[in-house]
Short mmCIF file of C-alpha atoms and ligand atoms in Angstrom, two decimals:
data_model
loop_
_atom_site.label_atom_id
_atom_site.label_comp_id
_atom_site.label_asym_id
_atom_site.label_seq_id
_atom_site.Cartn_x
_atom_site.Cartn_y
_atom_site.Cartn_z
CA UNK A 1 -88.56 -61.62 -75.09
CA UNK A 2 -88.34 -57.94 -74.90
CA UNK A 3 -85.20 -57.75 -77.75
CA UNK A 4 -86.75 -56.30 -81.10
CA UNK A 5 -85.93 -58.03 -83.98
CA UNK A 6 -84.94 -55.45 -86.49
CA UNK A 7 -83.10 -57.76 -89.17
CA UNK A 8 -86.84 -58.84 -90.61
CA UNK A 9 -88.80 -56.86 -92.75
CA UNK A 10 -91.56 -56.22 -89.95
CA UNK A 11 -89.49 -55.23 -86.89
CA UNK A 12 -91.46 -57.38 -83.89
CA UNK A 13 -91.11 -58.59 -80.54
CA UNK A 14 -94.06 -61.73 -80.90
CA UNK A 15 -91.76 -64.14 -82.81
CA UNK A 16 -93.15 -63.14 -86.29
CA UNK A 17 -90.59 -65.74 -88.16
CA UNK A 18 -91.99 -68.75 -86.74
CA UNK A 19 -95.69 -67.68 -87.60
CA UNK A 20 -95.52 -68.03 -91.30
CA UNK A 21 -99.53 -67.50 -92.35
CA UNK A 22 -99.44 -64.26 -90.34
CA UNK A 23 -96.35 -62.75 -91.28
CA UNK A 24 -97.49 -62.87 -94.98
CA UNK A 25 -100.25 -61.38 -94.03
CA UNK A 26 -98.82 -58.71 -92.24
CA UNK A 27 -96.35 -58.07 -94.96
CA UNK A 28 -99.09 -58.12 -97.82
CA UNK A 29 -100.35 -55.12 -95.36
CA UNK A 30 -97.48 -53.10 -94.93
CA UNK A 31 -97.46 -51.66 -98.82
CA UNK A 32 -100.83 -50.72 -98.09
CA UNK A 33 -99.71 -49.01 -94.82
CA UNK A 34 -96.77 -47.26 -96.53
CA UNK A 35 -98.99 -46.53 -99.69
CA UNK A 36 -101.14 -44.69 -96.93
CA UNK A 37 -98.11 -42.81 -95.22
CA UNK A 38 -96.91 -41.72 -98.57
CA UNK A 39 -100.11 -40.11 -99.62
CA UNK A 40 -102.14 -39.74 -96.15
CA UNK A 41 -99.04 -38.69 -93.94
CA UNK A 42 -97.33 -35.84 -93.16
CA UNK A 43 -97.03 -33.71 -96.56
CA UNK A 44 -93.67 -33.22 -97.61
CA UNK A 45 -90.62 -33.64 -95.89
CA UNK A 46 -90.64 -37.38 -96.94
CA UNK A 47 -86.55 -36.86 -97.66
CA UNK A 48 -85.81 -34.54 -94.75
CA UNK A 49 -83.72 -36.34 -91.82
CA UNK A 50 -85.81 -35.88 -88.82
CA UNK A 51 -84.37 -36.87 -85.03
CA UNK A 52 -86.57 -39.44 -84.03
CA UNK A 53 -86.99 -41.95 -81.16
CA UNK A 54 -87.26 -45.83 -82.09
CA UNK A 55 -87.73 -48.58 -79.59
CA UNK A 56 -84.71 -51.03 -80.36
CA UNK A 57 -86.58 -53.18 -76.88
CA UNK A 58 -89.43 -52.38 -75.08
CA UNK A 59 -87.36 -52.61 -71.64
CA UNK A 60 -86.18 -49.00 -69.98
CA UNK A 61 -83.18 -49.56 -71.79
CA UNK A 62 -83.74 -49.95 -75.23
CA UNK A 63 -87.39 -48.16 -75.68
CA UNK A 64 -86.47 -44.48 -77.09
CA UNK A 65 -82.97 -44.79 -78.71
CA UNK A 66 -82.67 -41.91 -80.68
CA UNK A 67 -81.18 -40.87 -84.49
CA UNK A 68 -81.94 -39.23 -87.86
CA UNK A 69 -84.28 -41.27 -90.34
CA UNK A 70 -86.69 -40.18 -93.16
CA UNK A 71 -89.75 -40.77 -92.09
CA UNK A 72 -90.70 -43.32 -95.18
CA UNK A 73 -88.36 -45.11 -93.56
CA UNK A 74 -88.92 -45.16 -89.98
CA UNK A 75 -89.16 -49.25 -89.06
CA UNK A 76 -92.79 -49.25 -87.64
CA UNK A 77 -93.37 -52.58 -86.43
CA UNK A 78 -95.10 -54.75 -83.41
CA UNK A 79 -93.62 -54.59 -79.95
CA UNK A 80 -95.93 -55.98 -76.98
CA UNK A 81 -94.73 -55.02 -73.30
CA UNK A 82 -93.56 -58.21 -71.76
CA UNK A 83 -95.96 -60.78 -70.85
CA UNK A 84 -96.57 -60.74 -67.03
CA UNK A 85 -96.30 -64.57 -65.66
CA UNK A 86 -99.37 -66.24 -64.71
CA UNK A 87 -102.01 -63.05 -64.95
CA UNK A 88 -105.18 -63.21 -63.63
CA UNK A 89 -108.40 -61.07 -64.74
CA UNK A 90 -108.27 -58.27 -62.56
CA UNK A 91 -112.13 -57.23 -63.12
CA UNK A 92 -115.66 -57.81 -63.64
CA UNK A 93 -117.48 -61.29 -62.86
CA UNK A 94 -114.89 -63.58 -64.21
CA UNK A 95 -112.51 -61.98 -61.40
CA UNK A 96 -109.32 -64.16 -60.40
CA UNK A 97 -109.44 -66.49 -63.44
CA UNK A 98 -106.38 -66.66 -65.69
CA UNK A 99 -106.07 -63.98 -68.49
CA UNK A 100 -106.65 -65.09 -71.84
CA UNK A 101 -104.57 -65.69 -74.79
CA UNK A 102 -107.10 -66.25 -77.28
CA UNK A 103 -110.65 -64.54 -78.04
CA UNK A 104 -113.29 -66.50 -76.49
CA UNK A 105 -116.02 -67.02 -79.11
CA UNK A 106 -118.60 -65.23 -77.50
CA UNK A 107 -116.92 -62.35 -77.11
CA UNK A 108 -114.89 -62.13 -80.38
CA UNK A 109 -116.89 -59.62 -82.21
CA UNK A 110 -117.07 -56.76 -79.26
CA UNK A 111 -113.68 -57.33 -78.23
CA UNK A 112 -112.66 -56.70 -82.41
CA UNK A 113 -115.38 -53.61 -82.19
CA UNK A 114 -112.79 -52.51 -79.65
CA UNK A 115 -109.46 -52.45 -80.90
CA UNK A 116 -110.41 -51.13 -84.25
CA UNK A 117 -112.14 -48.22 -82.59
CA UNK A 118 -109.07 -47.95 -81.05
CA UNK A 119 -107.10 -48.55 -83.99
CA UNK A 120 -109.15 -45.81 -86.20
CA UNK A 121 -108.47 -43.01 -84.02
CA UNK A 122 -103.92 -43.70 -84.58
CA UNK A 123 -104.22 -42.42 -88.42
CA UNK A 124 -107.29 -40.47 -87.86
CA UNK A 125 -104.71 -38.14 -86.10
CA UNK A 126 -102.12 -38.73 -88.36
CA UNK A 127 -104.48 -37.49 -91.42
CA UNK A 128 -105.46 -34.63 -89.59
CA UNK A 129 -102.16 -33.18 -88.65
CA UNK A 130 -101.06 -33.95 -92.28
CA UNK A 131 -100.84 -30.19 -93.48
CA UNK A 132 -98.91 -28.85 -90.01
CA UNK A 133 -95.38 -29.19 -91.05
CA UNK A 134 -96.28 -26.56 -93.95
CA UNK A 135 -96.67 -23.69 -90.72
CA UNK A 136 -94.53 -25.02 -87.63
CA UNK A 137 -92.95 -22.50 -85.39
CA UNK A 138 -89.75 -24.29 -84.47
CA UNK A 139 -87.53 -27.28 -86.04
CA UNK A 140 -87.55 -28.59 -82.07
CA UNK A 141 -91.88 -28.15 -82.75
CA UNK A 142 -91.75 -29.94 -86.17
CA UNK A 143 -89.70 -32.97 -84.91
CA UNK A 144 -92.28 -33.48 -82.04
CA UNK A 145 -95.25 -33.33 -84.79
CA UNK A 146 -93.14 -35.92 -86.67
CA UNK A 147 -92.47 -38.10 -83.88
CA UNK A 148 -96.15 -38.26 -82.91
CA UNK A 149 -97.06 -39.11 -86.16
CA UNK A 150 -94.90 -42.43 -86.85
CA UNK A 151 -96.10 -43.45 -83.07
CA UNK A 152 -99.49 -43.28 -84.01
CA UNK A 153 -98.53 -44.79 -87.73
CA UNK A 154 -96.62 -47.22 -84.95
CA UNK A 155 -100.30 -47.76 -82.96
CA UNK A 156 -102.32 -48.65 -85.69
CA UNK A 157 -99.42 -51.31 -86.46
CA UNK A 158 -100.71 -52.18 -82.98
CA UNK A 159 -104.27 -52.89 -83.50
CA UNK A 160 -103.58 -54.16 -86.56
CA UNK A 161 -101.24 -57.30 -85.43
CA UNK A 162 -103.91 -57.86 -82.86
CA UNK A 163 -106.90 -57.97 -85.85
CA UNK A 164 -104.63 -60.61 -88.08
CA UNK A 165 -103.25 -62.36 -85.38
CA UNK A 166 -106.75 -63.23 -83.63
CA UNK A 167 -109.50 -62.20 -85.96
CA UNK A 168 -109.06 -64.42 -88.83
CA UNK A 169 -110.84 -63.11 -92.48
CA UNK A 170 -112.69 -60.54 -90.35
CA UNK A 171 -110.19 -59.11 -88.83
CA UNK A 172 -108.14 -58.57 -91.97
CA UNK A 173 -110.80 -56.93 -93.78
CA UNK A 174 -111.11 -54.90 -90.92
CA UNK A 175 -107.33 -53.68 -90.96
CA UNK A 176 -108.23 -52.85 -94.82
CA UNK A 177 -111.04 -50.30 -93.67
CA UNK A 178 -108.84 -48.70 -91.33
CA UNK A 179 -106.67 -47.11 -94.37
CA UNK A 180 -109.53 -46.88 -96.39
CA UNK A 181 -111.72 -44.21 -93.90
CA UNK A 182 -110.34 -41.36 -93.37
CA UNK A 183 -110.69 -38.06 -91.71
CA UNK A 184 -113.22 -35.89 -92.70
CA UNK A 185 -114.21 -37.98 -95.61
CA UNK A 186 -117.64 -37.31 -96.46
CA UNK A 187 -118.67 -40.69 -97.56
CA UNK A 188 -115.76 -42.73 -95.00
CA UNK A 189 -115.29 -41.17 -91.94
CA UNK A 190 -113.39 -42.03 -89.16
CA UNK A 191 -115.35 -43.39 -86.56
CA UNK A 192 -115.07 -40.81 -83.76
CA UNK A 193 -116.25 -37.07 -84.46
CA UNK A 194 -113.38 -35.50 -82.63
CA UNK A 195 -110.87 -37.29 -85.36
CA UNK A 196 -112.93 -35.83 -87.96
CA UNK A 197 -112.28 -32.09 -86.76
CA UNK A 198 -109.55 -30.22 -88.83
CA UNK A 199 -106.50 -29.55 -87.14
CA UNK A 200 -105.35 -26.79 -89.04
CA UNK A 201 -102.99 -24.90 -87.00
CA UNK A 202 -100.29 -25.29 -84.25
CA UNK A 203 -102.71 -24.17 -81.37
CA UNK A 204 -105.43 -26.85 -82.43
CA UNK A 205 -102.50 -29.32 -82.36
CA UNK A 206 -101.61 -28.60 -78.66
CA UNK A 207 -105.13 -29.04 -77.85
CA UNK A 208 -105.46 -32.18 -79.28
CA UNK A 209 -102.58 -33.32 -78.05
CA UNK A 210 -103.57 -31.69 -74.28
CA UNK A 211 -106.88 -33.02 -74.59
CA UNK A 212 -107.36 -35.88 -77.10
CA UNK A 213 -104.10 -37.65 -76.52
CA UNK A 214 -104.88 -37.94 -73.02
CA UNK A 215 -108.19 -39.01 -74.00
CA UNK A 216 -106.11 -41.65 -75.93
CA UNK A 217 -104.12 -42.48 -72.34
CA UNK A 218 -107.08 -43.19 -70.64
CA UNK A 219 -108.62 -45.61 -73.45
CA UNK A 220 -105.43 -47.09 -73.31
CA UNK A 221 -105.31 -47.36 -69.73
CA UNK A 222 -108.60 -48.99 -69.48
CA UNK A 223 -107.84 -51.36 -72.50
CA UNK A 224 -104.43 -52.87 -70.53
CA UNK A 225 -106.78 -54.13 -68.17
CA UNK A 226 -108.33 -56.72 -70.28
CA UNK A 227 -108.42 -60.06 -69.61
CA UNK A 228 -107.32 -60.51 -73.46
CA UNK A 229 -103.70 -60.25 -72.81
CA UNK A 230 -102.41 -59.70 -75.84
CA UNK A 231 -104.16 -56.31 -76.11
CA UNK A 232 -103.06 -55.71 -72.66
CA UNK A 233 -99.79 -55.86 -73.30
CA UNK A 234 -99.97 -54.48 -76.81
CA UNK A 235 -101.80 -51.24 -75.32
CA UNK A 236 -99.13 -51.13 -72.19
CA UNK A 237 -96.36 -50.50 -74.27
CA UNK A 238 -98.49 -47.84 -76.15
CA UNK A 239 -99.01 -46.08 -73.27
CA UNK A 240 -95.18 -45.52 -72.85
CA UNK A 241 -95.14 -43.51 -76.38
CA UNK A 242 -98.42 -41.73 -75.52
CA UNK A 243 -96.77 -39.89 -73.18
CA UNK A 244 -94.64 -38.26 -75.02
CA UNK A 245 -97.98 -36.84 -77.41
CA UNK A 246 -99.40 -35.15 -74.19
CA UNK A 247 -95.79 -33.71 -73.42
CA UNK A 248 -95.78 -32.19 -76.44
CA UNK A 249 -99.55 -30.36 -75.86
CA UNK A 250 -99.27 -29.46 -71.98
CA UNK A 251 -95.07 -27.83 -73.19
CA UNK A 252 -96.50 -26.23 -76.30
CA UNK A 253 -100.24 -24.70 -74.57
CA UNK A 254 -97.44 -23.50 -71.31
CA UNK A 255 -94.88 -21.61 -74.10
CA UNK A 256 -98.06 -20.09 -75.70
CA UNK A 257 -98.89 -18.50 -72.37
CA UNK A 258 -95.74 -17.62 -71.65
CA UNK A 259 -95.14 -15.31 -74.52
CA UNK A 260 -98.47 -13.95 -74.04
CA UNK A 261 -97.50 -12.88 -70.76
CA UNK A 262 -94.24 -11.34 -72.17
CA UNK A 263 -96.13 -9.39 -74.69
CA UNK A 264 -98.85 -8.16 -71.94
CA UNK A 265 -95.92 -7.27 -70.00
CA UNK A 266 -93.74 -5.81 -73.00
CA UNK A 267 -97.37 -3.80 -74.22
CA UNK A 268 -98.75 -3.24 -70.65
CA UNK A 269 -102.13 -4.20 -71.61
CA UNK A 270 -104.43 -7.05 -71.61
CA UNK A 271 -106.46 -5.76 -74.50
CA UNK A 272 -106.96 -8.26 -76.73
CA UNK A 273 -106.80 -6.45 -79.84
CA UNK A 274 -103.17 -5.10 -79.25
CA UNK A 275 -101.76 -8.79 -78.11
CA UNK A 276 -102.90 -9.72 -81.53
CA UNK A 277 -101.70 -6.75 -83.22
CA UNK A 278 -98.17 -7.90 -80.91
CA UNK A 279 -98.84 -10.91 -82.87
CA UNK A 280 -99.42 -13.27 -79.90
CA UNK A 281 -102.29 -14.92 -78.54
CA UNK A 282 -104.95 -13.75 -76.63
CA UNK A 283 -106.03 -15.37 -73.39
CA UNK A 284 -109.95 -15.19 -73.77
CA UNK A 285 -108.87 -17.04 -77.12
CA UNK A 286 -106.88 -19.46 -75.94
CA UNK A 287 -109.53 -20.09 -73.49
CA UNK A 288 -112.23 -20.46 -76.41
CA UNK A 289 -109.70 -23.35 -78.33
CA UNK A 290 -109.68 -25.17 -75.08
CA UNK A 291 -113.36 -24.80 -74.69
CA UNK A 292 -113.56 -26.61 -77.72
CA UNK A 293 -111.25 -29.44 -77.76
CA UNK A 294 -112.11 -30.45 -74.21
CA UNK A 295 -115.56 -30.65 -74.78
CA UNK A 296 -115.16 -32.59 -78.29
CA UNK A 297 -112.84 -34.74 -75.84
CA UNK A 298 -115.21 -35.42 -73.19
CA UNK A 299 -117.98 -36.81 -75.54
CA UNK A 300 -115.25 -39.41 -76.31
CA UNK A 301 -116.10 -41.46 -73.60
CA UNK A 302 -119.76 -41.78 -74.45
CA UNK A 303 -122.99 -41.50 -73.12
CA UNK A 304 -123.06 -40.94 -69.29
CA UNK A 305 -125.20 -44.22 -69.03
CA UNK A 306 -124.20 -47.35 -71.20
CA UNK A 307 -124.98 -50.57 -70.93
CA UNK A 308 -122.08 -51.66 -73.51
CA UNK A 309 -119.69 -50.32 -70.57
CA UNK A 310 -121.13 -52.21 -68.30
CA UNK A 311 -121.33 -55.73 -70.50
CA UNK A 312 -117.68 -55.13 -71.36
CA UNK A 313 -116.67 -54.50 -67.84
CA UNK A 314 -118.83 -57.69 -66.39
CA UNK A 315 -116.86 -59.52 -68.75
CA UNK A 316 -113.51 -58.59 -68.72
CA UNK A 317 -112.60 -56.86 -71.93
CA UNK A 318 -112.49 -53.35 -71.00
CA UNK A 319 -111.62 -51.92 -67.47
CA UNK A 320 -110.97 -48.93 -65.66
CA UNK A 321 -108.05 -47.05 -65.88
CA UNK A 322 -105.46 -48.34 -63.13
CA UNK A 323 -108.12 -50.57 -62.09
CA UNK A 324 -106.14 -51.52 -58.85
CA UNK A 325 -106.55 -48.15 -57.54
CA UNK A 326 -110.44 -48.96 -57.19
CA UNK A 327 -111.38 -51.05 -53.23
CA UNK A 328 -114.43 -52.59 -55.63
CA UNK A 329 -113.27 -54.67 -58.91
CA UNK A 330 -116.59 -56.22 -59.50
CA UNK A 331 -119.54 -53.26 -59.46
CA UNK A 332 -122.07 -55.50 -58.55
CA UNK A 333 -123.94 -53.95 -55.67
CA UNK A 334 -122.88 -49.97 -56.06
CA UNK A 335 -124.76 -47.22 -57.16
CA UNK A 336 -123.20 -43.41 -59.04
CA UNK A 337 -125.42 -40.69 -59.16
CA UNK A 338 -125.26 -39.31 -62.11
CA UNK A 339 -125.86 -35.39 -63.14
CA UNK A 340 -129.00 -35.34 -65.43
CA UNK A 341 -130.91 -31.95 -66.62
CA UNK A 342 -133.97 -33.86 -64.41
CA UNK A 343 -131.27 -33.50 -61.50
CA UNK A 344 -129.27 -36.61 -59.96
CA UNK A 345 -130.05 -40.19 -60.95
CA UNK A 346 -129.10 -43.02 -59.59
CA UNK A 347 -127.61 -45.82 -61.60
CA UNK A 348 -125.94 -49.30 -61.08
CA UNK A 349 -122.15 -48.14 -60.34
CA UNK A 350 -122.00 -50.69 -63.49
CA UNK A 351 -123.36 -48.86 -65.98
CA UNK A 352 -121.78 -45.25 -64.87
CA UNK A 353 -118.45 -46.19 -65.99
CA UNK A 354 -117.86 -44.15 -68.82
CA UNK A 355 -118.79 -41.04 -66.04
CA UNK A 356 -116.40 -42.71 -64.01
CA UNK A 357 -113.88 -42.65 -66.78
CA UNK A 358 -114.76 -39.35 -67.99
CA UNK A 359 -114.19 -38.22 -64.35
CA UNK A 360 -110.74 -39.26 -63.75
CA UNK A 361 -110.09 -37.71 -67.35
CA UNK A 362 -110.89 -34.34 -65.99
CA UNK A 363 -109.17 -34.50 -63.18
CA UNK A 364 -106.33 -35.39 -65.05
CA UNK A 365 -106.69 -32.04 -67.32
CA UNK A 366 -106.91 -29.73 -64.27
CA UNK A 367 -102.65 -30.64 -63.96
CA UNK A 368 -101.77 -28.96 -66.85
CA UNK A 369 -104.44 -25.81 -66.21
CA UNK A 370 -102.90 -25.15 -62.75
CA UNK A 371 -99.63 -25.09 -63.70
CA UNK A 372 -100.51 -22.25 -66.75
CA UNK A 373 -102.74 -20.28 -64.18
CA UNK A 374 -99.59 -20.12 -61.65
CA UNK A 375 -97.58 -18.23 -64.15
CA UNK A 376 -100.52 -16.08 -65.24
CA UNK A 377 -101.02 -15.21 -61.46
CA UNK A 378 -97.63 -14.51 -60.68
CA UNK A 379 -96.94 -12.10 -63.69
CA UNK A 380 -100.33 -10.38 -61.21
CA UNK A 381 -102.81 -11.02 -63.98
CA UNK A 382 -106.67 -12.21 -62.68
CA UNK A 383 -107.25 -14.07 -65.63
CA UNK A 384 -107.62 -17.54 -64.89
CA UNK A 385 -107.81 -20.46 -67.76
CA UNK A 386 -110.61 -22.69 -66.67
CA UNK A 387 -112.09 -26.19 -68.22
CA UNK A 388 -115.33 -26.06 -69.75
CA UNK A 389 -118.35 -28.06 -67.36
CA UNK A 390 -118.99 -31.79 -68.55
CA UNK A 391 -122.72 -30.50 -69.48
CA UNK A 392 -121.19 -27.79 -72.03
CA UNK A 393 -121.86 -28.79 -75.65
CA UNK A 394 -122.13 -32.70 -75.65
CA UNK A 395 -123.16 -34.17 -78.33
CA UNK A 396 -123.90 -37.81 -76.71
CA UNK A 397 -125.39 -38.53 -73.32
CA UNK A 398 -127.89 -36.92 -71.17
CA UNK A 399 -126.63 -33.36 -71.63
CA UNK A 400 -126.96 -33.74 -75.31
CA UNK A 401 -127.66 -30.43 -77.61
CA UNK A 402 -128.80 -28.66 -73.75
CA UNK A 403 -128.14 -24.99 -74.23
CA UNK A 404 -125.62 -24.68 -71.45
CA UNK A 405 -122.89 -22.25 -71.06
CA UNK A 406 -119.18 -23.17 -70.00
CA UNK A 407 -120.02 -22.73 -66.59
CA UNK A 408 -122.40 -25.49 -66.76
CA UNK A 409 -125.97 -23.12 -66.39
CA UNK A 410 -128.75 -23.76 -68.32
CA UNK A 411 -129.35 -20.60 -70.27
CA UNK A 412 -132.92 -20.03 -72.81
CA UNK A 413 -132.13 -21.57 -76.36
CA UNK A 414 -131.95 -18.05 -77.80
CA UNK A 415 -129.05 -16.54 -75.29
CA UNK A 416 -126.85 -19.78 -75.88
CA UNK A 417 -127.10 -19.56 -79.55
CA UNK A 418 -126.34 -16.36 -79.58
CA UNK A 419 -123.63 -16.38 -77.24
CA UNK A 420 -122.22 -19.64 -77.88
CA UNK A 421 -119.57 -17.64 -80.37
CA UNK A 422 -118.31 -16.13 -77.21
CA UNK A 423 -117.25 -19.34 -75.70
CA UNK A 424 -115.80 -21.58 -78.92
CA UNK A 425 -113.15 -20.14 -81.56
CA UNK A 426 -114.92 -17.76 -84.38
CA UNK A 427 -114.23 -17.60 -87.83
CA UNK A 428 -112.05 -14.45 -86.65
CA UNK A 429 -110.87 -16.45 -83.93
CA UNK A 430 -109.47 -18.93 -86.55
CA UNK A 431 -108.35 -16.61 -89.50
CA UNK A 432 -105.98 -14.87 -86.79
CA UNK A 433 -104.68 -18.18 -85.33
CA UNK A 434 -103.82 -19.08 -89.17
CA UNK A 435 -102.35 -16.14 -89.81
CA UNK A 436 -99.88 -16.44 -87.20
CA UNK A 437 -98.77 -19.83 -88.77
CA UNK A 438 -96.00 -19.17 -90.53
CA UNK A 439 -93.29 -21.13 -90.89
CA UNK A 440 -90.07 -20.93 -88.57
CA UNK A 441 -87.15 -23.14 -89.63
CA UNK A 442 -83.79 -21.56 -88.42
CA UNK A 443 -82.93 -23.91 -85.86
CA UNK A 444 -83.20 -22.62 -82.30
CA UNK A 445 -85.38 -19.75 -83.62
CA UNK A 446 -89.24 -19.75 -82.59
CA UNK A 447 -92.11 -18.40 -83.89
CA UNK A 448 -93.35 -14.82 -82.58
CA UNK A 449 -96.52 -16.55 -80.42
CA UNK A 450 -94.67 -19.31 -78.87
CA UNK A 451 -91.35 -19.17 -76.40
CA UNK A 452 -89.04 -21.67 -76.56
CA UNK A 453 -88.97 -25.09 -74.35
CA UNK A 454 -87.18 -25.20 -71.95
CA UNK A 455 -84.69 -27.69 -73.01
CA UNK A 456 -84.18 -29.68 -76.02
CA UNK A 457 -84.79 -33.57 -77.23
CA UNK A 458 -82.70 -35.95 -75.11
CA UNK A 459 -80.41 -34.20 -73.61
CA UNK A 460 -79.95 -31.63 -76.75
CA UNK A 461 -79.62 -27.83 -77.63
CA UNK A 462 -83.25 -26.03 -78.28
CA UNK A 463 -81.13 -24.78 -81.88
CA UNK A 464 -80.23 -28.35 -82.44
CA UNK A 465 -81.23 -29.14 -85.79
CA UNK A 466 -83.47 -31.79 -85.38
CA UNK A 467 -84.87 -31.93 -88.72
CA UNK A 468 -82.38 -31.48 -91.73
CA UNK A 469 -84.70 -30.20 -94.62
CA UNK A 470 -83.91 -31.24 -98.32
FE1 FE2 B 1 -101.80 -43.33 -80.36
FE1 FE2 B 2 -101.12 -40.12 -79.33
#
C-alpha cells in the first residue's frame, strides 16, 4: 500500500486508477493547481534545477529520495500514511468505536470547515513567500524555501483529495476557492490573518517557519487524531514533511544569532547601531520579529474559550495533539482555569482546549529559544531572547485588543500605544531588515547577517550547488 505510483499523471498512494469519477476530477484540478503555481508560486526560477526531496513511498525508506527537478515539474500528488488495522476513535464520547471511513452526515459540513481551513493556510504560505527567492542569502537557503514551497503546494494536494474524494459538489467547489483566495487579497483573503501578513524578507521567513509552521504541526497533530481516518492518515504523513519547514526556521533564527555574536565579538559592542552598521542583526530586533510572529501565531488557535472545540472534540473530529499522552480522553467531568483580565475562570476542561493546545504550542517554542540563549550566554552576553506572554497583542479571545506589554502587564492605553513600537518591528526595523536582503548565489557563500549551517542537504557540502540557476 505504501508504494507510490508515479507512472500516472497524479502520483498517489489511494488506488486513484480504479476510482475513475474522482481521478477526472482530480485531473480537471491539477491545470488549475499548476495554473496557480505558475503565476502564484515562487517568482522566477521556474527553469532552474533545484535539489529537492520527493517521496517515491511513504515508508522510512522511500519518503525523501532526493534529485534535481524544476519546480513546474515537481510530481505533487496524494500519499496517505498507511492505514493502521482495525483503529478505534481514540477521543471524545464516541471513545472505543471503530474509526470511520466515510463522513457521517451529521458531521459532514464541520468536518469539510476543517480541512479546508487547513487546506487554505498550504498556499497561503506559498503566496506569501512568493517574492523571497529574489533576496536569499545562500543557494543551501534558497533550496530550503523551494522545498517548503512544493510541500505545502504538496499539502493542499492533501486537503484537496480529501474534499473530492468525500465531499461530493461541495467539496469541489470548495477546492476551487482555495486557488481563488489568496493572500492579502483585499476582496479574497485567506482565511487566517497570520497567512495574510507579508513575508517580505528572510528573517520574517524563519519566523514563520519557527512559529507558524509549528503552529501548522500542532493542527496537524490534533487533526491525525480524528476518527475520520482518511484525514488521519492524510495529515500523518504531512506531519513527516512539516518537519523539515520548522528545521529550516529554528537552523536559520540559530545562524542569525550566531553571526550576531561574531560581529559583537569582532566590534566589541552591543550597540545596536554599529551591529547594523556591521551589517548584521541586532538582538533587541530580532527579539521585536519574534514578538510578532509568535503572537500572530498564538491567536491561531482561537479564542481561549470555544465551544466549536469542544463539539469537535465530543465528537471525534478534532483531538489533541498526541492525544495518548493525556490519562483523560473524554473531558467530561474536568475543569481548566483559564487566565482572564477578571482573573482565573473556571471552565469545563472541554471547552479550554484550544488553551490546552495553545499551551503545549508554547512549550514547544521555548526548545528552540533555549538553545539560541545558550550561545548568547556563553559568548558572556546578558541578553536573553524571550517569548512574548499569551495576553500580548491577541486579537481573538479574552485578552483581545488589552493594552498589555510582552511581559504580560497591563499597562494604561496611552503607555502601550505609545510603546508598543518598542516591542514589534518598526518601519526602521523593517527598511534595515530589507536592506540586508540581497541576494547571495555563489554556492557555499552566505550572506553577511547569516553564518552558514552546519552541514549541508543529505549528506552534502554547504557549497553544493543545490540550485542550478538558468
Ligand atoms: Fe503545510
Ligand atoms: Fe509547513
Amino acid at each position: 500500500m505504501s508504494a507510490i505510483n508515479y507512472s500516472e499523471r497524479i502520483p498517489n498512494n489511494v488506488d486513484l486508477a480504479n476510482d475513475r469519477k474522482l481521478q477526472r476530477a482530480l485531473e480537471q484540478w491539477q491545470p488549475s493547481f499548476l495554473g496557480w503555481w505558475g503565476e502564484m508560486g515562487p517568482s522566477d526560477f521556474a527553469q532552474s534545477d533545484v535539489y529537492l526531496r520527493t517521496a517515491i513511498s511513504v515508508d522510512a525508506q522511500g519518503w525523501a529520495h532526493y534529485g534535481a527537478v524544476k519546480m513546474p515539474e515537481y510530481r505533487w500528488g496524494i500519499f496517505l500514511a498507511d492505514a493502521v488495522a482495525d483503529r478505534k476513535i481514540g477521543f471524545g464520547d464516541q471513545m472505543g468505536q471503530p474509526a470511520w471511513h466515510q463522513v457521517p452526515g451529521e458531521y459532514r459540513s464541520t468536518l469539510r470547515r476543517l480541512i479546508v481551513t487547513q487546506g487554505d493556510t498550504e498556499p497561503a504560505s506559498v503566496e506569501q513567500q512568493r517574492l523571497l527567492g529574489h533576496t536569499c542569502p545562500s543557494l543551501y537557503d534558497l533550496r530550503n524555501l523551494f522545498q517548503i514551497n512544493v510541500e505545502e503546494g504538496r499539502h493542499l494536494w492533501a486537503m484537496v483529495y480529501l474534499l473530492h474524494a468525500y465531499f461530493g459538489r461541495d467539496g469541489r467547489e470548495e477546492a476551487e476557492e482555495l486557488l481563488a483566495r489568496h493572500s492579502g487579497d483585499k476582496d479574497k483573503p485567506r482565511i487566517l490573518s497570520t497567512f495574510n501578513e507579508p513575508v517580505q524578507d528572510w528573517l520574517s521567513l524563519y519566523c514563520f517557519t519557527y512559529f507558524t509552521d509549528r503552529d501548522g504541526k500542532y493542527q496537524l497533530k490534533s487533526l491525525a487524531e480524528s476518527a475520520f481516518d482518511p484525514l488521519s492518515r492524510t495529515c500523518r504523513f504531512m506531519l513527516t514533511e512539516e518537519a523539515h519547514h520548522m528545521f529550516v526556521g529554528e537552523t536559520g533564527l540559530g545562524r542569525v544569532v550566531k553571526r550576531t555574536l561574531e560581529a559583537m565579538k569582532e566590534l566589541g559592542t552591543d550597540d545596536p547601531a554599529r551591529i547594523r552598521a556591521h551589517g548584521a542583526v541586532d538582538l533587541p530586533l530580532l527579539q521585536r520579529y519574534l514578538n510578532f510572529w509568535c503572537s500572530s501565531s498564538l491567536d491561531l488557535f482561537g479564542s481561549e474559550i470555544s465551544s466549536n472545540s469542544a463539539a469537535n472534540f465530543a465528537s471525534g473530529l478534532k483531538g489533541r495533539p498526541d492525544e495518548s499522552q493525556y490519562p483523560d480522553h473524554v473531558l467530561r467531568e474536568s475543569t481548566l482555569d483559564i487566565d482572564t483580565p477578571e482573573g482565573a475562570k473556571q471552565v469545563p476542561a472541554l471547552n479550554a482546549l484550544n488553551e490546552t493546545m495553545r499551551e503545549s504550542y508554547l512549550k514547544d517554542c521555548e526548545i528552540g529559544l533555549k538553545r539560541w540563549n545558550r550561545s548568547i550566554e556563553r559568548a558572556g552576553h546578558a541578553f536573553r531572547l524571550t517569548l512574548p506572554s499569551k495576553r500580548f497583542r491577541r486579537s481573538i479571545g479574552s485578552w483581545v485588543n488589552q493594552p498589555v506589554d510582552p511581559q504580560g502587564n497591563l499597562l494604561p492605553r496611552e503607555e502601550y500605544d505609545t510603546r508598543l513600537r518598542e516591542w514589534i518591528p518598526s518601519d526602521d526595523d523593517r527598511a534595515f531588515v530589507r536592506s540586508l536582503m540581497q541576494k547571495v548565489i555563489a554556492p557555499g557563500k552566505m550572506a553577511g547577517w547569516i553564518a552558514a549551517p552546519d552541514r549541508g542537504i543529505n549528506n552534502l557540502p554547504i557549497d553544493y550547488e543545490y540550485v542550478r540557476l538558468q
